[in-house]
Structure formats: structure tokens, C-alpha cells
PDB file of C-alpha atoms and ligand atoms in Angstrom:
ATOM      1  CA  MET A  16      12.192  14.422  -9.745  1.00  0.00           C
ATOM      2  CA  SER A  17      14.735  11.705 -10.003  1.00  0.00           C
ATOM      3  CA  ARG A  18      13.795   8.065 -11.024  1.00  0.00           C
ATOM      4  CA  ARG A  19      15.410   5.134 -10.114  1.00  0.00           C
ATOM      5  CA  ASN A  20      16.363   3.160 -13.391  1.00  0.00           C
ATOM      6  CA  LEU A  21      14.717  -0.077 -13.417  1.00  0.00           C
ATOM      7  CA  ILE A  22      16.052  -3.286 -15.249  1.00  0.00           C
ATOM      8  CA  VAL A  23      13.249  -6.285 -15.546  1.00  0.00           C
ATOM      9  CA  GLY A  24      14.354  -9.672 -16.530  1.00  0.00           C
ATOM     10  CA  ASN A  25      11.157 -11.599 -18.147  1.00  0.00           C
ATOM     11  CA  TRP A  26      11.863 -15.186 -18.017  1.00  0.00           C
ATOM     12  CA  LYS A  27       8.391 -16.263 -19.689  1.00  0.00           C
ATOM     13  CA  MET A  28       8.033 -20.096 -19.871  1.00  0.00           C
ATOM     14  CA  HIS A  29      11.691 -20.803 -19.185  1.00  0.00           C
ATOM     15  CA  GLY A  30      12.975 -22.248 -16.235  1.00  0.00           C
ATOM     16  CA  THR A  31      12.095 -25.058 -13.682  1.00  0.00           C
ATOM     17  CA  VAL A  32      12.856 -24.167  -9.985  1.00  0.00           C
ATOM     18  CA  SER A  33      16.018 -25.547  -9.884  1.00  0.00           C
ATOM     19  CA  GLU A  34      17.096 -23.849 -13.551  1.00  0.00           C
ATOM     20  CA  SER A  35      15.558 -20.428 -11.809  1.00  0.00           C
ATOM     21  CA  LEU A  36      17.404 -20.917  -8.609  1.00  0.00           C
ATOM     22  CA  LYS A  37      20.618 -21.203 -10.886  1.00  0.00           C
ATOM     23  CA  ARG A  38      20.093 -18.361 -12.836  1.00  0.00           C
ATOM     24  CA  ILE A  39      19.179 -16.255  -9.719  1.00  0.00           C
ATOM     25  CA  THR A  40      22.412 -17.301  -7.949  1.00  0.00           C
ATOM     26  CA  ALA A  41      24.422 -16.709 -10.936  1.00  0.00           C
ATOM     27  CA  LEU A  42      23.021 -13.434 -11.015  1.00  0.00           C
ATOM     28  CA  GLY A  43      23.631 -12.521  -7.541  1.00  0.00           C
ATOM     29  CA  ARG A  44      27.349 -13.534  -7.803  1.00  0.00           C
ATOM     30  CA  LYS A  45      28.090 -11.384 -10.729  1.00  0.00           C
ATOM     31  CA  LEU A  46      26.463  -8.567  -9.564  1.00  0.00           C
ATOM     32  CA  GLU A  47      28.455  -7.081  -7.043  1.00  0.00           C
ATOM     33  CA  ASP A  48      27.111  -3.517  -7.074  1.00  0.00           C
ATOM     34  CA  ILE A  49      24.111  -2.772  -8.599  1.00  0.00           C
ATOM     35  CA  GLY A  50      23.883   0.631  -7.165  1.00  0.00           C
ATOM     36  CA  THR A  51      21.061   2.847  -7.915  1.00  0.00           C
ATOM     37  CA  THR A  52      19.363   0.392 -10.427  1.00  0.00           C
ATOM     38  CA  ASP A  53      16.512  -1.678  -9.694  1.00  0.00           C
ATOM     39  CA  VAL A  54      16.662  -5.130 -10.712  1.00  0.00           C
ATOM     40  CA  VAL A  55      13.621  -7.408 -10.987  1.00  0.00           C
ATOM     41  CA  VAL A  56      13.531 -11.018 -12.178  1.00  0.00           C
ATOM     42  CA  ALA A  57       9.998 -12.313 -13.316  1.00  0.00           C
ATOM     43  CA  PRO A  58      10.297 -15.976 -13.297  1.00  0.00           C
ATOM     44  CA  PRO A  59       7.352 -18.749 -13.565  1.00  0.00           C
ATOM     45  CA  HIS A  60       5.076 -18.771 -10.926  1.00  0.00           C
ATOM     46  CA  THR A  61       6.092 -22.109  -9.832  1.00  0.00           C
ATOM     47  CA  ALA A  62       9.715 -20.739  -9.058  1.00  0.00           C
ATOM     48  CA  LEU A  63       8.819 -17.438  -7.215  1.00  0.00           C
ATOM     49  CA  TYR A  64       8.596 -18.751  -3.863  1.00  0.00           C
ATOM     50  CA  SER A  65      12.369 -20.250  -3.961  1.00  0.00           C
ATOM     51  CA  ALA A  66      13.431 -17.294  -6.377  1.00  0.00           C
ATOM     52  CA  ALA A  67      12.374 -14.602  -3.841  1.00  0.00           C
ATOM     53  CA  ILE A  68      14.253 -16.706  -1.174  1.00  0.00           C
ATOM     54  CA  ALA A  69      17.419 -16.982  -3.002  1.00  0.00           C
ATOM     55  CA  ALA A  70      17.284 -13.333  -4.286  1.00  0.00           C
ATOM     56  CA  GLN A  71      16.844 -12.140  -0.402  1.00  0.00           C
ATOM     57  CA  ASP A  72      20.668 -11.178  -0.133  1.00  0.00           C
ATOM     58  CA  THR A  73      21.373 -10.028  -3.473  1.00  0.00           C
ATOM     59  CA  GLY A  74      19.288  -6.619  -3.972  1.00  0.00           C
ATOM     60  CA  ILE A  75      17.324  -8.853  -6.611  1.00  0.00           C
ATOM     61  CA  LYS A  76      13.752  -8.462  -6.529  1.00  0.00           C
ATOM     62  CA  VAL A  77      11.131 -10.999  -7.929  1.00  0.00           C
ATOM     63  CA  ALA A  78       8.090 -10.024 -10.306  1.00  0.00           C
ATOM     64  CA  ALA A  79       5.134 -12.364 -11.069  1.00  0.00           C
ATOM     65  CA  GLN A  80       4.362 -12.533 -14.885  1.00  0.00           C
ATOM     66  CA  ASN A  81       0.569 -12.550 -14.401  1.00  0.00           C
ATOM     67  CA  MET A  82      -2.213 -12.500 -11.753  1.00  0.00           C
ATOM     68  CA  HIS A  83      -6.139 -12.233 -11.316  1.00  0.00           C
ATOM     69  CA  TRP A  84      -7.655  -9.263  -9.952  1.00  0.00           C
ATOM     70  CA  GLU A  85      -9.956 -11.084  -7.596  1.00  0.00           C
ATOM     71  CA  ALA A  86      -8.444 -12.367  -4.145  1.00  0.00           C
ATOM     72  CA  ASP A  87      -9.699 -15.641  -4.406  1.00  0.00           C
ATOM     73  CA  GLY A  88     -12.735 -17.847  -5.895  1.00  0.00           C
ATOM     74  CA  ALA A  89     -13.278 -20.361  -8.525  1.00  0.00           C
ATOM     75  CA  TYR A  90     -10.907 -19.366 -11.137  1.00  0.00           C
ATOM     76  CA  THR A  91      -9.241 -22.618 -12.198  1.00  0.00           C
ATOM     77  CA  GLY A  92      -5.216 -21.811 -12.871  1.00  0.00           C
ATOM     78  CA  GLU A  93      -5.019 -18.321 -11.490  1.00  0.00           C
ATOM     79  CA  VAL A  94      -3.500 -16.653  -8.855  1.00  0.00           C
ATOM     80  CA  SER A  95      -4.166 -13.614  -6.831  1.00  0.00           C
ATOM     81  CA  ALA A  96      -2.062 -10.536  -5.525  1.00  0.00           C
ATOM     82  CA  THR A  97      -2.249 -11.856  -2.158  1.00  0.00           C
ATOM     83  CA  PHE A  98      -0.858 -15.330  -2.870  1.00  0.00           C
ATOM     84  CA  LEU A  99       1.913 -13.314  -4.711  1.00  0.00           C
ATOM     85  CA  THR A 100       2.990 -11.048  -2.038  1.00  0.00           C
ATOM     86  CA  GLU A 101       2.829 -13.961   0.457  1.00  0.00           C
ATOM     87  CA  VAL A 102       5.807 -15.859  -1.702  1.00  0.00           C
ATOM     88  CA  GLY A 103       7.757 -12.569  -1.553  1.00  0.00           C
ATOM     89  CA  CYS A 104       6.777 -11.247  -4.816  1.00  0.00           C
ATOM     90  CA  GLU A 105       7.044  -7.060  -5.033  1.00  0.00           C
ATOM     91  CA  PHE A 106       6.302  -6.749  -8.505  1.00  0.00           C
ATOM     92  CA  VAL A 107       3.791  -8.136 -11.288  1.00  0.00           C
ATOM     93  CA  LEU A 108       3.758  -7.578 -15.074  1.00  0.00           C
ATOM     94  CA  ILE A 109       0.405  -6.543 -16.165  1.00  0.00           C
ATOM     95  CA  GLY A 110      -0.602  -6.927 -19.851  1.00  0.00           C
ATOM     96  CA  HIS A 111       2.215  -8.372 -21.387  1.00  0.00           C
ATOM     97  CA  SER A 112       1.548  -8.511 -25.089  1.00  0.00           C
ATOM     98  CA  GLU A 113       1.881 -12.189 -25.239  1.00  0.00           C
ATOM     99  CA  ARG A 114      -0.979 -12.546 -22.572  1.00  0.00           C
ATOM    100  CA  ARG A 115      -2.907 -10.066 -24.928  1.00  0.00           C
ATOM    101  CA  LYS A 116      -2.568 -11.840 -27.587  1.00  0.00           C
ATOM    102  CA  LEU A 117      -2.394 -15.472 -27.064  1.00  0.00           C
ATOM    103  CA  PHE A 118      -4.564 -15.485 -23.946  1.00  0.00           C
ATOM    104  CA  HIS A 119      -7.138 -12.579 -25.061  1.00  0.00           C
ATOM    105  CA  GLU A 120      -6.654 -10.405 -21.970  1.00  0.00           C
ATOM    106  CA  LYS A 121      -8.402  -7.355 -22.901  1.00  0.00           C
ATOM    107  CA  ASP A 122      -7.990  -3.681 -21.603  1.00  0.00           C
ATOM    108  CA  GLU A 123     -10.835  -3.777 -19.261  1.00  0.00           C
ATOM    109  CA  GLN A 124      -9.351  -6.967 -17.634  1.00  0.00           C
ATOM    110  CA  LEU A 125      -6.139  -5.357 -17.256  1.00  0.00           C
ATOM    111  CA  ASN A 126      -7.405  -2.321 -15.473  1.00  0.00           C
ATOM    112  CA  LYS A 127      -9.093  -4.592 -12.933  1.00  0.00           C
ATOM    113  CA  LYS A 128      -5.686  -6.310 -12.409  1.00  0.00           C
ATOM    114  CA  LEU A 129      -3.863  -3.091 -12.315  1.00  0.00           C
ATOM    115  CA  HIS A 130      -6.483  -2.104  -9.213  1.00  0.00           C
ATOM    116  CA  ALA A 131      -5.729  -5.328  -7.357  1.00  0.00           C
ATOM    117  CA  ALA A 132      -1.879  -5.147  -8.103  1.00  0.00           C
ATOM    118  CA  LEU A 133      -1.881  -1.719  -6.631  1.00  0.00           C
ATOM    119  CA  ALA A 134      -4.159  -2.149  -3.883  1.00  0.00           C
ATOM    120  CA  HIS A 135      -1.717  -4.792  -2.572  1.00  0.00           C
ATOM    121  CA  GLU A 136       1.149  -2.305  -2.861  1.00  0.00           C
ATOM    122  CA  LEU A 137       2.451  -4.593  -5.797  1.00  0.00           C
ATOM    123  CA  GLY A 138       4.976  -3.025  -7.831  1.00  0.00           C
ATOM    124  CA  ALA A 139       2.612  -2.916 -11.551  1.00  0.00           C
ATOM    125  CA  ILE A 140       4.665  -3.211 -14.599  1.00  0.00           C
ATOM    126  CA  PHE A 141       2.032  -2.148 -17.279  1.00  0.00           C
ATOM    127  CA  CYS A 142       2.839  -3.045 -20.725  1.00  0.00           C
ATOM    128  CA  ILE A 143       1.575  -1.129 -23.670  1.00  0.00           C
ATOM    129  CA  GLY A 144       2.324  -1.466 -27.325  1.00  0.00           C
ATOM    130  CA  GLU A 145       1.064  -1.341 -30.670  1.00  0.00           C
ATOM    131  CA  THR A 146       1.448  -4.001 -33.440  1.00  0.00           C
ATOM    132  CA  ASN A 147       3.216  -3.848 -36.551  1.00  0.00           C
ATOM    133  CA  ALA A 148      -0.254  -3.202 -38.758  1.00  0.00           C
ATOM    134  CA  GLU A 149      -1.285  -0.706 -36.372  1.00  0.00           C
ATOM    135  CA  ARG A 150       1.972   0.999 -36.625  1.00  0.00           C
ATOM    136  CA  GLU A 151       1.725   0.881 -40.468  1.00  0.00           C
ATOM    137  CA  ALA A 152      -1.793   2.071 -40.389  1.00  0.00           C
ATOM    138  CA  GLY A 153      -0.996   5.227 -38.474  1.00  0.00           C
ATOM    139  CA  GLN A 154      -2.483   4.193 -35.317  1.00  0.00           C
ATOM    140  CA  THR A 155       0.307   3.498 -32.797  1.00  0.00           C
ATOM    141  CA  PHE A 156      -1.131   6.731 -30.673  1.00  0.00           C
ATOM    142  CA  GLU A 157      -4.825   5.813 -31.070  1.00  0.00           C
ATOM    143  CA  ARG A 158      -3.945   2.230 -29.731  1.00  0.00           C
ATOM    144  CA  LEU A 159      -1.591   3.383 -26.695  1.00  0.00           C
ATOM    145  CA  LYS A 160      -4.212   6.118 -25.783  1.00  0.00           C
ATOM    146  CA  GLU A 161      -6.825   3.479 -25.685  1.00  0.00           C
ATOM    147  CA  GLN A 162      -4.713   1.052 -23.823  1.00  0.00           C
ATOM    148  CA  LEU A 163      -4.157   3.849 -21.515  1.00  0.00           C
ATOM    149  CA  LYS A 164      -7.241   5.418 -20.922  1.00  0.00           C
ATOM    150  CA  ILE A 165      -8.888   1.822 -20.486  1.00  0.00           C
ATOM    151  CA  GLY A 166      -5.965   0.469 -18.252  1.00  0.00           C
ATOM    152  CA  LEU A 167      -5.697   3.054 -15.954  1.00  0.00           C
ATOM    153  CA  HIS A 168      -9.533   3.795 -15.379  1.00  0.00           C
ATOM    154  CA  GLU A 169     -10.552   5.016 -12.401  1.00  0.00           C
ATOM    155  CA  LEU A 170      -7.160   4.987 -10.771  1.00  0.00           C
ATOM    156  CA  HIS A 171      -6.213   8.464  -9.162  1.00  0.00           C
ATOM    157  CA  ILE A 172      -3.514  10.126  -8.204  1.00  0.00           C
ATOM    158  CA  HIS A 173      -2.463   8.527  -5.095  1.00  0.00           C
ATOM    159  CA  ASP A 174      -3.118   5.107  -6.517  1.00  0.00           C
ATOM    160  CA  ILE A 175      -0.359   5.087  -9.452  1.00  0.00           C
ATOM    161  CA  GLU A 176       2.402   6.443  -7.333  1.00  0.00           C
ATOM    162  CA  GLY A 177       4.946   3.623  -7.975  1.00  0.00           C
ATOM    163  CA  LEU A 178       3.381   2.409 -11.083  1.00  0.00           C
ATOM    164  CA  ASN A 179       5.802   1.646 -14.191  1.00  0.00           C
ATOM    165  CA  ILE A 180       4.527   1.570 -17.410  1.00  0.00           C
ATOM    166  CA  ALA A 181       6.663  -0.534 -20.155  1.00  0.00           C
ATOM    167  CA  TYR A 182       6.333   0.374 -23.806  1.00  0.00           C
ATOM    168  CA  GLU A 183       6.692  -2.852 -25.823  1.00  0.00           C
ATOM    169  CA  PRO A 184       5.951  -2.724 -29.598  1.00  0.00           C
ATOM    170  CA  VAL A 185       4.715  -5.784 -30.308  1.00  0.00           C
ATOM    171  CA  TRP A 186       6.820  -6.025 -33.594  1.00  0.00           C
ATOM    172  CA  ALA A 187      10.039  -5.536 -31.403  1.00  0.00           C
ATOM    173  CA  ILE A 188       9.783  -8.112 -29.040  1.00  0.00           C
ATOM    174  CA  GLY A 189      11.297 -11.204 -29.566  1.00  0.00           C
ATOM    175  CA  THR A 190      12.249 -10.389 -33.279  1.00  0.00           C
ATOM    176  CA  GLY A 191      15.672  -8.599 -32.942  1.00  0.00           C
ATOM    177  CA  ASN A 192      13.974  -5.293 -34.393  1.00  0.00           C
ATOM    178  CA  THR A 193      14.503  -2.913 -31.602  1.00  0.00           C
ATOM    179  CA  ALA A 194      12.894   0.354 -31.863  1.00  0.00           C
ATOM    180  CA  THR A 195      14.877   3.321 -32.975  1.00  0.00           C
ATOM    181  CA  THR A 196      15.478   5.789 -30.391  1.00  0.00           C
ATOM    182  CA  GLU A 197      13.769   8.166 -32.524  1.00  0.00           C
ATOM    183  CA  GLN A 198      10.423   6.147 -32.231  1.00  0.00           C
ATOM    184  CA  ILE A 199      10.899   5.494 -28.463  1.00  0.00           C
ATOM    185  CA  ASN A 200      11.630   9.079 -27.680  1.00  0.00           C
ATOM    186  CA  GLU A 201       8.399  10.050 -29.380  1.00  0.00           C
ATOM    187  CA  VAL A 202       6.302   7.521 -27.421  1.00  0.00           C
ATOM    188  CA  HIS A 203       7.924   8.222 -24.484  1.00  0.00           C
ATOM    189  CA  ASN A 204       7.383  11.904 -24.413  1.00  0.00           C
ATOM    190  CA  TRP A 205       3.946  11.535 -25.403  1.00  0.00           C
ATOM    191  CA  ILE A 206       3.230   8.834 -22.483  1.00  0.00           C
ATOM    192  CA  ARG A 207       4.773  11.364 -20.484  1.00  0.00           C
ATOM    193  CA  ALA A 208       2.590  14.106 -21.593  1.00  0.00           C
ATOM    194  CA  TYR A 209      -0.518  11.906 -21.502  1.00  0.00           C
ATOM    195  CA  LEU A 210       0.168  11.047 -17.818  1.00  0.00           C
ATOM    196  CA  GLU A 211       0.427  14.775 -16.934  1.00  0.00           C
ATOM    197  CA  LYS A 212      -2.629  15.776 -18.659  1.00  0.00           C
ATOM    198  CA  ASN A 213      -4.710  13.040 -17.303  1.00  0.00           C
ATOM    199  CA  PHE A 214      -3.206  13.131 -13.613  1.00  0.00           C
ATOM    200  CA  ASP A 215      -0.791  15.920 -12.867  1.00  0.00           C
ATOM    201  CA  GLY A 216       2.750  16.855 -13.148  1.00  0.00           C
ATOM    202  CA  PRO A 217       4.352  15.187 -10.081  1.00  0.00           C
ATOM    203  CA  THR A 218       2.541  12.186 -10.520  1.00  0.00           C
ATOM    204  CA  ALA A 219       3.698  11.893 -14.247  1.00  0.00           C
ATOM    205  CA  ASN A 220       7.242  12.287 -13.028  1.00  0.00           C
ATOM    206  CA  SER A 221       6.840   9.946 -10.380  1.00  0.00           C
ATOM    207  CA  ILE A 222       5.935   6.813 -13.176  1.00  0.00           C
ATOM    208  CA  ARG A 223       8.929   5.083 -14.514  1.00  0.00           C
ATOM    209  CA  LEU A 224       8.598   4.192 -18.142  1.00  0.00           C
ATOM    210  CA  LEU A 225      10.461   1.167 -19.422  1.00  0.00           C
ATOM    211  CA  TYR A 226      11.116   0.603 -22.854  1.00  0.00           C
ATOM    212  CA  GLY A 227      11.253  -3.433 -24.064  1.00  0.00           C
ATOM    213  CA  GLY A 228      11.673  -5.073 -27.428  1.00  0.00           C
ATOM    214  CA  SER A 229      14.915  -6.792 -28.285  1.00  0.00           C
ATOM    215  CA  VAL A 230      16.950  -5.271 -25.377  1.00  0.00           C
ATOM    216  CA  LYS A 231      20.588  -6.665 -25.659  1.00  0.00           C
ATOM    217  CA  PRO A 232      23.972  -5.449 -23.989  1.00  0.00           C
ATOM    218  CA  GLU A 233      24.969  -3.834 -26.982  1.00  0.00           C
ATOM    219  CA  ASN A 234      21.948  -1.359 -27.311  1.00  0.00           C
ATOM    220  CA  ALA A 235      21.148  -1.122 -23.916  1.00  0.00           C
ATOM    221  CA  LYS A 236      23.092   2.091 -23.048  1.00  0.00           C
ATOM    222  CA  SER A 237      21.639   4.033 -26.188  1.00  0.00           C
ATOM    223  CA  LEU A 238      18.126   3.102 -25.277  1.00  0.00           C
ATOM    224  CA  ILE A 239      18.679   4.167 -21.303  1.00  0.00           C
ATOM    225  CA  ALA A 240      19.877   7.135 -22.702  1.00  0.00           C
ATOM    226  CA  CYS A 241      16.907   8.420 -23.788  1.00  0.00           C
ATOM    227  CA  GLU A 242      15.363  11.351 -21.851  1.00  0.00           C
ATOM    228  CA  ASN A 243      12.010   9.633 -21.115  1.00  0.00           C
ATOM    229  CA  VAL A 244      13.074   5.950 -20.846  1.00  0.00           C
ATOM    230  CA  ASP A 245      13.894   4.789 -16.948  1.00  0.00           C
ATOM    231  CA  GLY A 246      14.161   1.436 -17.559  1.00  0.00           C
ATOM    232  CA  LEU A 247      14.589  -1.702 -19.665  1.00  0.00           C
ATOM    233  CA  LEU A 248      12.077  -4.641 -19.992  1.00  0.00           C
ATOM    234  CA  VAL A 249      14.187  -7.515 -21.151  1.00  0.00           C
ATOM    235  CA  GLY A 250      12.934 -11.032 -22.890  1.00  0.00           C
ATOM    236  CA  GLY A 251      15.407 -13.294 -24.305  1.00  0.00           C
ATOM    237  CA  ALA A 252      18.727 -11.475 -23.225  1.00  0.00           C
ATOM    238  CA  SER A 253      17.452 -11.914 -19.476  1.00  0.00           C
ATOM    239  CA  LEU A 254      18.216 -15.898 -19.385  1.00  0.00           C
ATOM    240  CA  ASP A 255      21.556 -15.648 -20.103  1.00  0.00           C
ATOM    241  CA  PRO A 256      23.172 -14.069 -16.244  1.00  0.00           C
ATOM    242  CA  ASP A 257      25.734 -12.797 -18.631  1.00  0.00           C
ATOM    243  CA  ASP A 258      23.903 -11.094 -20.658  1.00  0.00           C
ATOM    244  CA  PHE A 259      21.650  -9.734 -18.401  1.00  0.00           C
ATOM    245  CA  VAL A 260      24.630  -8.280 -16.129  1.00  0.00           C
ATOM    246  CA  ALA A 261      26.000  -6.687 -18.943  1.00  0.00           C
ATOM    247  CA  ILE A 262      22.733  -4.698 -19.622  1.00  0.00           C
ATOM    248  CA  ILE A 263      22.411  -3.843 -15.793  1.00  0.00           C
ATOM    249  CA  GLU A 264      26.008  -2.355 -16.245  1.00  0.00           C
ATOM    250  CA  ALA A 265      25.408  -0.724 -19.280  1.00  0.00           C
ATOM    251  CA  VAL A 266      22.511   1.099 -17.383  1.00  0.00           C
ATOM    252  CA  ALA A 267      24.550   1.876 -14.365  1.00  0.00           C
TER     253      ALA A 267
HETATM  254  P1  LIG B  12      12.500  -9.839 -25.893  1.00  0.00           P
HETATM  255  O1  LIG B  12      11.166  -9.764 -25.195  1.00  0.00           O
HETATM  256  O2  LIG B  12      13.578  -9.072 -25.142  1.00  0.00           O
HETATM  257  O3  LIG B  12      13.114 -10.975 -26.377  1.00  0.00           O
HETATM  258  O4  LIG B  12      12.280  -9.063 -27.009  1.00  0.00           O
HETATM  259  C1  LIG B  12      10.853  -8.622 -24.503  1.00  0.00           C
HETATM  260  C2  LIG B  12       9.311  -8.988 -23.488  1.00  0.00           C
HETATM  261  O5  LIG B  12       8.769  -9.890 -24.228  1.00  0.00           O
HETATM  262  O6  LIG B  12       9.311  -7.979 -22.778  1.00  0.00           O
END
């Protein structure tokens, strides 16, 4: 099965509404033909609505960086899946390592978020990855297995069609230390096999596996060339439209 490449720019907490609009407009102008690549940007919540409108004719889609699993209620500071779809969001990041580390999000909560996102037909981008300490201790696969097992708990074959999984080794995020293609191949092949074993072959093959962690224009081509890498999750380099476009073009 052929999977369309997916390039996601995670803007994190960078960008007022006007800055986000400037970035989207610049991207739209530079991206003349994104062809067979899906391009998604994730601005802060406040800029989602205007970003989705500005992106309308560009082919670029918009993602939220986080959401709550309940539809509504007394959850101060949170937003739900329906709020996101209403403002034109088509994707959502779930379980980014910064959410896990700085905001103490647990695998069990991420599982609830995944259920809610998929039920609302949001393209979930579920982030998993080991810390440096876990890798050094030889616990990489143990940790990834735990994240997948709990994160995908009670999700069935028909639920996870359209799911995207981003492997982001925590030690590679924002550090300039990109994982080697050997490390990425080893993990991505393992994730594909895990999905095949726990769901089935066609389902496993329908899920896009993204790599994230210090992706740059210079390494995008070699990363996407890995057999089971179907896309890239880009942080820092997605803030500069020239760099982000260079990454998209390297992948195309
Ligand atoms: P980075 O961030 O590209 O700046 O390493 C990746 C991410 O946080 O998703």
C-alpha cells in the first residue's frame, strides 16, 4: 500500500495570530506544488481559526498541538475535539514529549485523547519516544511498547485507520542530535511489526510513521529515504518558511 508522505511543522508556543498568518502566507507563496505530500502546520490554539482560513487555498492543513478528551465541561484551560474541528483543524498532536514531560501527561490520558480525536475524525499524530536515560539503559523498546500498548488500548482496526505515529526520541528534540538512519530504521521497522502483530497487516500498512527530532533541510532527504519513514515532524526548522519549504521539497 502506498502511503502519502506527511510533513508536519510543530510551531510550539511560537507565534501570535499575526505572526502565524505571516508564516502561512509565506509558505503558501513558496509552495507552488506540494504534489503528493501532505503538509500540515500546528500553530498555537489562538491562531488556529485564522490559520485554517488563510491556508484554505494553499493545500496546507492545520493541526492543534493538544486537546482534551471530553466534549465539554469544567476543564479550565482545555479545548475539545469538536472545538478544533469547528475552527477548521484537521489534525492534532497527541502526546508530544513536551506535553508528557512538562505537563505530566500520562499514557492513560493520551489513550483517552486518541479515542476522542479519532472519533471526531481528526488526523491524530501520536508521539512516542524514549529518553536518553531509557536508551542508555537499553529500555528503548520496552518504553515504546508501553507507550503503544497503553496509548492504543481498546482502539480497533476500524478506529486506527488514518492514525499517524511519530517516533520522536526525546534526546533528539531541539538538540541538533538527529537519530541515525540505523536507529530510525530499527525503531520504525519494529513499530510496523508491532502494529501488524496487534492489529493486522493492512491496518499496520495504512498507518503513517513519522520521524521527529532535529529534522533540517540538510537531513530531510536521508530521513525520508528510510523504508518505514512516511513523514517528518519538524519543530525548530518549521518556524522559518524557507527551511520548512526546503524540507518539503527534499521529501517531494
Ligand atoms: P525539533 O522539534 O525539530 O526542534 O527537534 C521536534 C518536535 O518537537 O516535534
